Coordinates of C-alpha atoms and ligand atoms in Angstrom, one line a residue:
M250 CA 44.9 -9.7 25.9
H251 CA 41.4 -8.4 24.5
M252 CA 40.0 -11.2 22.2
A253 CA 36.6 -11.3 20.5
K254 CA 34.2 -14.4 21.2
K255 CA 34.7 -16.1 18.1
E256 CA 38.8 -15.9 18.6
K257 CA 38.0 -17.2 22.0
D258 CA 36.2 -19.9 20.8
N259 CA 38.8 -20.8 18.3
L260 CA 41.5 -20.9 21.0
M261 CA 39.6 -23.6 23.3
E262 CA 39.2 -25.8 20.0
K263 CA 43.0 -25.0 19.4
I264 CA 43.9 -25.9 22.8
T265 CA 41.6 -29.2 23.0
S266 CA 42.8 -30.3 19.5
L267 CA 46.8 -29.8 20.3
A268 CA 45.8 -31.4 23.7
K269 CA 44.8 -34.6 21.7
R270 CA 47.5 -34.7 18.9
R271 CA 50.2 -34.1 20.9
G272 CA 49.5 -36.4 23.7
F273 CA 48.3 -33.9 26.6
I274 CA 44.7 -35.1 27.0
F275 CA 42.3 -37.6 25.5
P276 CA 38.9 -38.0 26.2
G277 CA 38.3 -40.9 28.7
S278 CA 37.6 -44.3 27.3
E279 CA 37.4 -42.9 24.0
I280 CA 37.2 -45.9 22.0
Y281 CA 33.7 -46.8 23.5
G282 CA 32.4 -43.3 22.8
G283 CA 33.8 -41.9 26.3
L284 CA 32.5 -41.2 29.5
A285 CA 31.3 -37.7 30.5
G286 CA 33.3 -36.0 32.9
T287 CA 36.4 -38.1 32.5
W288 CA 39.7 -37.5 30.7
D289 CA 42.9 -39.5 30.4
Y290 CA 46.3 -37.9 30.6
G291 CA 48.6 -38.6 27.6
P292 CA 52.6 -39.1 27.4
T293 CA 53.3 -35.3 27.7
G294 CA 50.1 -34.6 29.7
A295 CA 51.2 -36.9 32.5
L296 CA 54.6 -35.5 32.9
L297 CA 53.2 -31.9 32.7
K298 CA 50.7 -32.9 35.5
K299 CA 53.5 -34.5 37.4
N300 CA 55.6 -31.6 37.3
L301 CA 53.0 -29.2 38.6
K302 CA 52.3 -31.6 41.5
D303 CA 56.0 -32.0 42.1
L304 CA 56.5 -28.5 42.1
W305 CA 53.6 -27.5 44.4
W306 CA 55.0 -30.7 47.1
K307 CA 58.3 -29.0 46.8
E308 CA 57.1 -25.6 47.7
M309 CA 54.5 -26.5 50.1
V310 CA 56.3 -29.7 52.2
Q311 CA 59.7 -29.8 51.1
L312 CA 60.4 -25.7 52.2
N313 CA 58.2 -25.4 55.1
S314 CA 59.5 -27.2 58.0
N315 CA 55.6 -26.7 59.7
I316 CA 53.9 -28.4 56.9
V317 CA 54.1 -32.4 56.5
G318 CA 52.6 -34.5 53.9
L319 CA 49.9 -37.0 54.0
D320 CA 48.3 -39.7 51.5
A321 CA 44.9 -40.8 52.9
A322 CA 42.6 -43.6 51.4
I323 CA 40.0 -42.3 48.9
M324 CA 37.2 -44.7 50.5
M325 CA 36.2 -43.7 53.6
N326 CA 33.6 -44.8 56.5
P327 CA 30.3 -43.1 55.5
K328 CA 30.3 -41.7 58.8
A329 CA 32.9 -39.3 57.9
W330 CA 30.9 -37.8 55.0
E331 CA 27.8 -37.5 57.4
A332 CA 30.2 -35.5 60.2
S333 CA 31.5 -33.3 57.5
G334 CA 28.0 -32.1 56.4
H335 CA 28.4 -33.6 52.9
L336 CA 25.7 -36.2 52.8
E337 CA 23.3 -32.9 53.8
A338 CA 24.8 -29.9 52.1
F339 CA 27.3 -31.2 49.3
T340 CA 24.6 -30.1 46.7
D341 CA 23.9 -28.2 43.6
P342 CA 20.7 -26.9 42.6
L343 CA 19.2 -28.9 39.6
I344 CA 16.5 -27.8 37.1
E345 CA 15.2 -30.1 34.3
C346 CA 14.2 -28.6 30.8
K347 CA 10.2 -29.8 30.3
V348 CA 10.9 -29.8 26.9
C349 CA 13.6 -32.0 26.4
H350 CA 14.4 -33.4 30.0
Q351 CA 17.9 -32.5 30.4
R352 CA 19.0 -31.3 33.5
F353 CA 21.0 -28.1 34.4
R354 CA 22.7 -26.2 37.5
A355 CA 19.9 -23.7 38.1
D356 CA 22.6 -21.4 39.0
K357 CA 24.5 -21.6 35.8
E358 CA 22.7 -18.7 33.8
E359 CA 24.8 -18.9 30.5
E360 CA 24.5 -22.5 30.3
I361 CA 20.4 -22.3 30.8
K362 CA 20.1 -19.5 28.4
S363 CA 22.1 -21.2 25.5
H364 CA 19.9 -24.3 26.4
E365 CA 16.9 -22.2 25.6
K366 CA 18.3 -20.8 22.1
G367 CA 18.6 -24.4 21.0
H368 CA 14.9 -24.8 21.3
K369 CA 12.2 -23.4 18.9
E370 CA 9.3 -23.5 21.5
K371 CA 9.6 -21.4 24.9
V372 CA 11.5 -23.6 27.7
E373 CA 9.7 -23.8 31.2
W374 CA 11.8 -25.5 33.6
T375 CA 10.8 -27.6 37.0
E376 CA 11.3 -25.7 40.3
P377 CA 15.2 -26.3 41.4
R378 CA 15.7 -29.3 43.7
Q379 CA 19.0 -29.9 45.6
F380 CA 21.2 -32.9 43.8
N381 CA 23.9 -34.6 46.0
L382 CA 27.4 -34.5 44.2
L383 CA 28.8 -37.3 46.2
V384 CA 29.4 -40.5 44.0
K385 CA 28.2 -43.5 45.5
A386 CA 30.0 -47.0 45.5
Y387 CA 29.2 -50.4 47.4
L388 CA 32.0 -52.0 48.9
G389 CA 31.8 -56.0 50.1
V390 CA 29.6 -58.7 48.8
I391 CA 26.3 -57.4 49.6
E392 CA 24.8 -54.4 47.3
G393 CA 22.7 -52.2 49.4
K394 CA 22.6 -49.7 52.2
Q395 CA 24.9 -51.3 54.6
S396 CA 27.5 -51.8 51.9
E397 CA 27.2 -48.1 50.3
I398 CA 30.0 -45.9 50.8
F399 CA 31.2 -42.4 48.9
L400 CA 33.9 -41.5 47.1
R401 CA 35.5 -38.6 48.3
G402 CA 33.9 -35.2 47.0
E403 CA 37.0 -33.4 48.5
I404 CA 40.4 -34.8 49.5
T405 CA 39.8 -32.7 52.9
N406 CA 38.2 -35.4 54.9
G407 CA 41.3 -38.0 54.8
V408 CA 43.1 -35.1 56.5
Q409 CA 40.7 -34.0 59.2
V410 CA 40.2 -37.6 60.5
N411 CA 44.0 -37.8 60.8
F412 CA 44.6 -34.8 62.6
K413 CA 45.6 -36.7 65.8
N414 CA 47.5 -39.3 64.3
V415 CA 49.7 -36.5 62.5
L416 CA 50.2 -34.7 65.8
N417 CA 50.8 -37.9 67.6
S418 CA 53.4 -39.2 65.0
T419 CA 55.4 -36.0 64.4
R420 CA 56.8 -32.8 65.9
V421 CA 54.5 -30.1 64.6
Q422 CA 53.3 -27.5 66.7
I423 CA 50.4 -24.8 65.8
P424 CA 50.4 -23.1 63.3
F425 CA 51.2 -26.1 61.1
G426 CA 49.9 -27.5 57.8
I427 CA 49.2 -31.1 56.4
A428 CA 49.7 -31.2 52.6
Q429 CA 47.9 -33.8 50.3
I430 CA 47.4 -34.2 46.6
G431 CA 44.7 -36.8 45.3
K432 CA 41.6 -37.7 43.4
A433 CA 38.2 -36.3 44.0
F434 CA 34.9 -37.3 42.5
R435 CA 31.7 -35.3 41.9
N436 CA 28.8 -36.4 40.2
E437 CA 28.3 -32.9 38.4
I438 CA 25.4 -32.2 36.9
T439 CA 26.9 -30.7 33.7
P440 CA 30.5 -31.5 33.1
G441 CA 32.2 -29.3 30.3
N442 CA 34.5 -26.9 28.9
F443 CA 36.9 -29.4 28.4
T444 CA 38.6 -30.7 31.5
F445 CA 37.3 -27.5 33.7
R446 CA 34.4 -29.6 35.3
S447 CA 35.1 -32.8 35.3
R448 CA 33.3 -36.0 37.4
E449 CA 36.8 -37.2 38.5
F450 CA 39.6 -34.7 39.0
E451 CA 42.7 -34.0 41.2
Q452 CA 43.3 -31.7 44.2
M453 CA 46.2 -30.1 45.8
E454 CA 45.3 -29.0 49.7
V455 CA 47.1 -27.9 52.5
Q456 CA 44.7 -28.0 55.6
F457 CA 46.6 -25.0 58.1
Y458 CA 45.7 -25.3 61.5
I459 CA 45.7 -22.1 63.7
K460 CA 45.0 -20.9 67.0
P461 CA 41.3 -20.3 67.2
E462 CA 41.4 -16.2 67.4
E463 CA 39.9 -13.8 64.9
K464 CA 43.0 -11.9 64.5
E465 CA 45.1 -15.3 63.6
G466 CA 42.3 -16.4 61.0
K467 CA 42.6 -13.2 59.3
K468 CA 46.3 -13.1 59.3
W469 CA 46.6 -16.6 57.8
F470 CA 43.6 -16.4 55.5
E471 CA 45.5 -13.1 53.9
Y472 CA 48.8 -14.7 54.0
W473 CA 47.8 -18.0 51.9
K474 CA 46.0 -15.8 49.4
K475 CA 49.0 -13.8 48.6
N476 CA 51.2 -17.0 48.9
R477 CA 49.2 -18.8 46.5
M478 CA 48.8 -15.9 44.0
D479 CA 52.3 -15.5 44.0
W480 CA 53.0 -18.9 43.3
Y481 CA 50.9 -18.8 39.9
L482 CA 52.7 -16.0 39.0
S483 CA 56.1 -17.6 39.5
L484 CA 55.1 -20.3 37.3
G485 CA 54.7 -17.8 34.7
M486 CA 51.0 -17.1 34.6
R487 CA 50.1 -13.8 33.3
K488 CA 49.2 -11.2 35.9
E489 CA 46.2 -9.8 33.8
N490 CA 44.5 -13.2 33.6
L491 CA 44.4 -13.8 37.4
R492 CA 42.5 -12.1 39.9
F493 CA 40.9 -13.0 43.3
R494 CA 37.1 -13.4 43.9
D495 CA 35.6 -13.3 47.3
H496 CA 32.4 -15.4 47.7
A497 CA 29.4 -13.6 49.0
D498 CA 27.6 -14.7 52.0
N499 CA 25.1 -16.8 50.2
E500 CA 27.6 -19.0 48.2
R501 CA 30.0 -20.0 50.7
A502 CA 30.2 -23.8 51.0
H503 CA 28.4 -25.1 54.1
Y504 CA 32.1 -25.2 55.9
A505 CA 33.4 -21.8 55.2
R506 CA 33.6 -18.8 57.2
L507 CA 35.5 -17.0 54.6
A508 CA 36.3 -17.9 51.1
T509 CA 38.1 -16.2 48.0
D510 CA 38.8 -17.9 44.8
I511 CA 41.7 -17.4 42.6
E512 CA 40.2 -17.1 38.9
Y513 CA 41.5 -17.2 35.6
N514 CA 40.6 -15.1 32.6
A515 CA 39.4 -18.2 30.7
P516 CA 38.1 -18.0 27.1
W517 CA 34.6 -18.4 28.5
G518 CA 34.9 -15.8 31.3
W519 CA 36.6 -15.7 34.5
Q520 CA 36.5 -19.2 36.2
E521 CA 37.8 -20.6 39.6
F522 CA 40.7 -22.7 39.8
M523 CA 41.7 -22.6 43.1
G524 CA 40.1 -21.4 46.7
I525 CA 41.2 -20.5 49.9
H526 CA 38.9 -21.2 52.6
H527 CA 38.7 -20.3 56.1
R528 CA 36.8 -23.6 57.7
G529 CA 36.9 -22.2 61.3
D530 CA 36.7 -25.2 63.7
W531 CA 34.0 -26.8 61.1
D532 CA 35.3 -29.9 60.4
L533 CA 37.4 -31.2 63.6
K534 CA 34.8 -30.2 65.7
R535 CA 32.2 -32.1 63.8
H536 CA 34.5 -35.2 63.7
Q537 CA 34.8 -35.0 67.5
E538 CA 31.1 -35.1 67.8
F539 CA 30.5 -37.9 65.6
S540 CA 33.5 -40.0 66.1
G541 CA 33.3 -39.6 70.1
Q542 CA 37.1 -39.0 69.8
D543 CA 39.0 -36.1 71.2
M544 CA 40.2 -33.6 68.5
T545 CA 41.6 -31.0 70.7
Y546 CA 45.2 -29.7 70.5
R547 CA 47.3 -28.6 73.7
D548 CA 49.7 -25.7 73.4
A549 CA 52.8 -25.3 75.1
E550 CA 51.2 -23.3 77.9
G551 CA 48.6 -26.0 78.7
E552 CA 45.8 -24.3 76.8
T553 CA 43.5 -26.7 75.0
Y554 CA 41.4 -25.9 72.1
I555 CA 40.0 -27.2 68.8
P556 CA 42.1 -25.2 66.3
W557 CA 40.8 -23.5 63.1
D558 CA 41.7 -24.5 59.8
I559 CA 42.7 -22.1 56.9
E560 CA 42.5 -24.5 53.6
T561 CA 44.1 -23.8 50.3
S562 CA 42.5 -26.1 47.8
A563 CA 43.9 -26.3 44.2
G564 CA 42.3 -28.0 41.3
V565 CA 45.2 -29.7 39.3
D566 CA 43.5 -30.3 36.2
R567 CA 42.1 -26.6 36.1
S568 CA 45.3 -25.3 37.1
M569 CA 46.9 -27.4 34.1
L570 CA 44.3 -26.2 31.7
F571 CA 44.7 -22.8 32.2
L572 CA 48.9 -23.3 32.1
L573 CA 48.1 -24.4 28.9
V574 CA 45.8 -21.9 27.8
D575 CA 47.9 -19.0 29.2
S576 CA 51.0 -20.4 27.5
Y577 CA 49.7 -20.8 24.2
R578 CA 51.5 -18.8 21.3
E579 CA 50.8 -18.3 17.8
E580 CA 53.9 -16.3 16.1
N581 CA 55.3 -16.4 12.6
N582 CA 53.8 -19.4 11.4
R583 CA 54.7 -21.4 14.5
V584 CA 52.7 -22.4 17.5
Y585 CA 54.7 -22.9 20.7
L586 CA 53.6 -23.4 24.5
K587 CA 55.7 -21.0 26.7
L588 CA 55.5 -23.2 29.6
H589 CA 58.0 -22.4 32.5
P590 CA 61.1 -24.9 31.9
R591 CA 60.1 -26.5 35.3
L592 CA 56.7 -27.4 34.0
A593 CA 57.6 -28.4 30.5
P594 CA 57.2 -32.0 30.0
Y595 CA 60.9 -32.5 28.4
K596 CA 63.6 -30.1 29.3
A597 CA 65.2 -30.4 26.2
A598 CA 65.4 -32.9 22.7
I599 CA 68.3 -34.2 21.4
F600 CA 68.5 -34.7 17.4
P601 CA 71.2 -36.3 15.2
L602 CA 71.1 -33.9 12.3
L603 CA 70.8 -37.0 9.8
A604 CA 69.3 -40.1 10.9
N605 CA 70.8 -42.4 8.4
K606 CA 74.2 -41.3 9.3
P607 CA 75.4 -43.4 12.0
Q608 CA 78.4 -41.3 13.6
L609 CA 75.9 -38.6 14.2
V610 CA 73.4 -40.8 15.8
E611 CA 75.7 -42.8 17.8
K612 CA 77.2 -39.2 19.3
A613 CA 73.5 -37.9 19.7
R614 CA 72.7 -41.1 21.8
E615 CA 75.8 -40.6 24.0
I616 CA 74.6 -37.0 24.8
Y617 CA 70.8 -38.1 25.3
D618 CA 72.0 -41.3 27.6
D619 CA 74.2 -38.8 29.6
L620 CA 71.4 -36.1 30.0
K621 CA 68.8 -38.3 30.7
Q622 CA 70.1 -39.4 33.9
D623 CA 69.0 -36.0 35.5
L624 CA 66.5 -34.3 32.8
M625 CA 63.8 -35.7 31.3
I626 CA 64.9 -35.4 27.7
A627 CA 63.1 -36.1 24.4
W628 CA 64.9 -37.8 21.1
D629 CA 63.7 -37.4 17.7
D630 CA 65.4 -38.2 14.8
R631 CA 62.4 -38.2 12.1
G632 CA 62.0 -35.6 9.3
N633 CA 64.0 -32.6 9.0
I634 CA 65.4 -30.1 11.6
G635 CA 62.5 -27.6 11.0
K636 CA 59.9 -30.1 11.4
R637 CA 61.1 -31.3 14.5
Y638 CA 61.6 -27.9 15.9
Y639 CA 57.8 -27.4 15.4
S640 CA 57.1 -30.4 17.0
Q641 CA 59.1 -29.8 20.3
D642 CA 57.6 -26.0 20.1
E643 CA 54.1 -27.2 20.2
I644 CA 54.8 -29.4 23.4
G645 CA 56.8 -26.5 25.3
T646 CA 60.4 -27.8 25.2
P647 CA 62.4 -25.0 26.1
Y648 CA 65.9 -26.3 24.4
C649 CA 66.4 -28.5 21.1
V650 CA 70.2 -29.6 20.7
T651 CA 71.3 -30.8 17.5
V652 CA 74.4 -32.8 16.6
D653 CA 76.1 -32.2 13.3
F654 CA 79.1 -33.0 11.4
D655 CA 80.9 -30.2 13.1
S656 CA 80.1 -31.5 16.4
L657 CA 82.3 -34.7 15.4
E658 CA 85.2 -32.2 15.0
D659 CA 84.5 -29.2 17.4
K660 CA 82.9 -31.3 20.0
K661 CA 79.9 -28.9 20.3
V662 CA 76.3 -29.0 19.3
T663 CA 73.8 -26.1 18.4
V664 CA 71.2 -25.5 21.1
R665 CA 68.1 -23.4 20.0
D666 CA 65.8 -21.6 22.3
R667 CA 62.0 -22.4 22.0
D668 CA 61.2 -18.6 22.9
T669 CA 63.7 -16.5 21.0
M670 CA 64.5 -19.4 18.4
K671 CA 68.1 -18.1 18.8
Q672 CA 71.0 -20.6 18.4
E673 CA 74.4 -20.9 19.9
R674 CA 76.9 -23.6 19.6
V675 CA 77.7 -25.1 23.2
A676 CA 80.7 -27.5 24.1
I677 CA 79.3 -31.1 24.9
D678 CA 81.1 -31.3 27.8
E679 CA 79.5 -28.1 29.3
L680 CA 75.9 -29.1 28.0
S681 CA 74.5 -30.5 31.1
K682 CA 76.0 -27.6 33.5
Y683 CA 74.4 -25.1 30.6
L684 CA 71.1 -26.6 30.7
T685 CA 70.8 -26.9 34.3
E686 CA 71.6 -23.2 34.7
K687 CA 69.0 -22.2 32.0
L688 CA 66.7 -24.2 33.5
S689 CA 67.2 -23.2 36.8
I690 CA 66.8 -26.2 38.4
Ligands
GAP703 N1 38.4 -28.7 49.9 C1 37.9 -27.5 49.6 C2 37.1 -27.7 48.2 O1 37.4 -28.8 47.6 P1 36.3 -26.5 45.9 O2 36.3 -25.1 45.9 O3 35.0 -27.1 46.1 O4 36.9 -26.5 47.6 C3 38.7 -26.9 45.2 O5 37.2 -27.2 45.2 C4 39.1 -26.8 43.6 O6 38.9 -28.3 43.0 C5 38.6 -26.1 42.6 O7 38.9 -24.8 42.7 C6 38.8 -26.7 41.4 O8 40.0 -26.5 40.9 C7 38.9 -28.0 41.5 N2 37.3 -28.5 41.3 C8 36.2 -28.7 42.0 N3 35.4 -29.3 41.3 C9 36.1 -29.7 40.2 C10 35.5 -30.3 38.8 N4 34.4 -30.6 38.9 N5 36.4 -30.5 37.7 C11 37.7 -30.0 37.9 N6 38.1 -29.4 39.1 C12 37.5 -29.3 40.2

């Protein structure tokens, strides 16, 4: 899809406005003027986000006997952050505009150029200095160094410190993974591009522990790259909008031996929304050193070693943002989200043809009450059918079901397909089966 710059800017405006208008994403604390880098997910957004996380969890934990789940605390002993290297190396280079004192990331050329254009005079910048992204908090009754903690900058550390707990409490054997979904916090210098760079966001990660051998490392790194790309494709994302990008030596995070991003062709250029990282033995070795606890694994042959970790780390918010962008369609005076049915907030919507005819409302309610036991179903009896279709299209509901006067006689309803707009009559008794099959749930 080739688009001019103006068209791309427009697309982001349309997505942001639809997200607000239809309850996907609201600016955080909006009534107080907002809080930069924070976003609140509304009724449809919360459903979409939950569906995304549930699908990920199913794919990783439910379908893999060698991956187990974990839900670690956000707040950790600060020593964990010293050990993982975040206190020292979790930084971005910061520069300050000498004209207006606004601060920027020194590695974001486009943002710097665009800022310079906003000033009449020639802009001079301070020398870059390293700015730590960890968000600080104080725990306990005394404020000060002793009570200083950090909100997790990545969710990984909670998994690494529990490596032995998981080994000792389950039957897993190398190679195996620990999956986790949760919030992370970064004091980003310049949050922006809607939810793309936020200060509070969610991650979905698997730390996959393997035997520390070069060949094994390469094999699993390639395996997870393909596996993750295939997953996003299976969610219906367009192939031409996805690509891998390998990190150069000088841009890899302090813990990574190898790193590849999966990028999306966003309206403002190719952007990372997940990474596959070969972390080697960085984390476990450092935690062993700093905690004094043994972090080794003993295999069936009696060989003892600190395993290597191949990590897949996806942003929930960025994945969701790009799923919205990728599914947005404008066709013949209608807007619809061509979301994969498994992701769609509602699987179907039920309408009585007329809201003031009790027999129709009653029948439609009956169907709604039945279907809602297994599927997330929307109910709408406002306005005319055309408006209701328009409204469900905008939030990506795959099927709309209308109960009309004929339904009372022939016991059938009209089912309308979001993508083709085709309508067919389906027996009420068959409706649940029909939808379940169509939705491939
Ligand atoms: N544990 C590895 C790790 O955290 P990362 O590349 O720094 O690696 C992984 O982050 C993913 O987290 C990114 O690909 C992105 O989707 C998401 N992410 C990172 N910073 C973010 C931010 N400021 N706002 C929203 N998502 C972010």
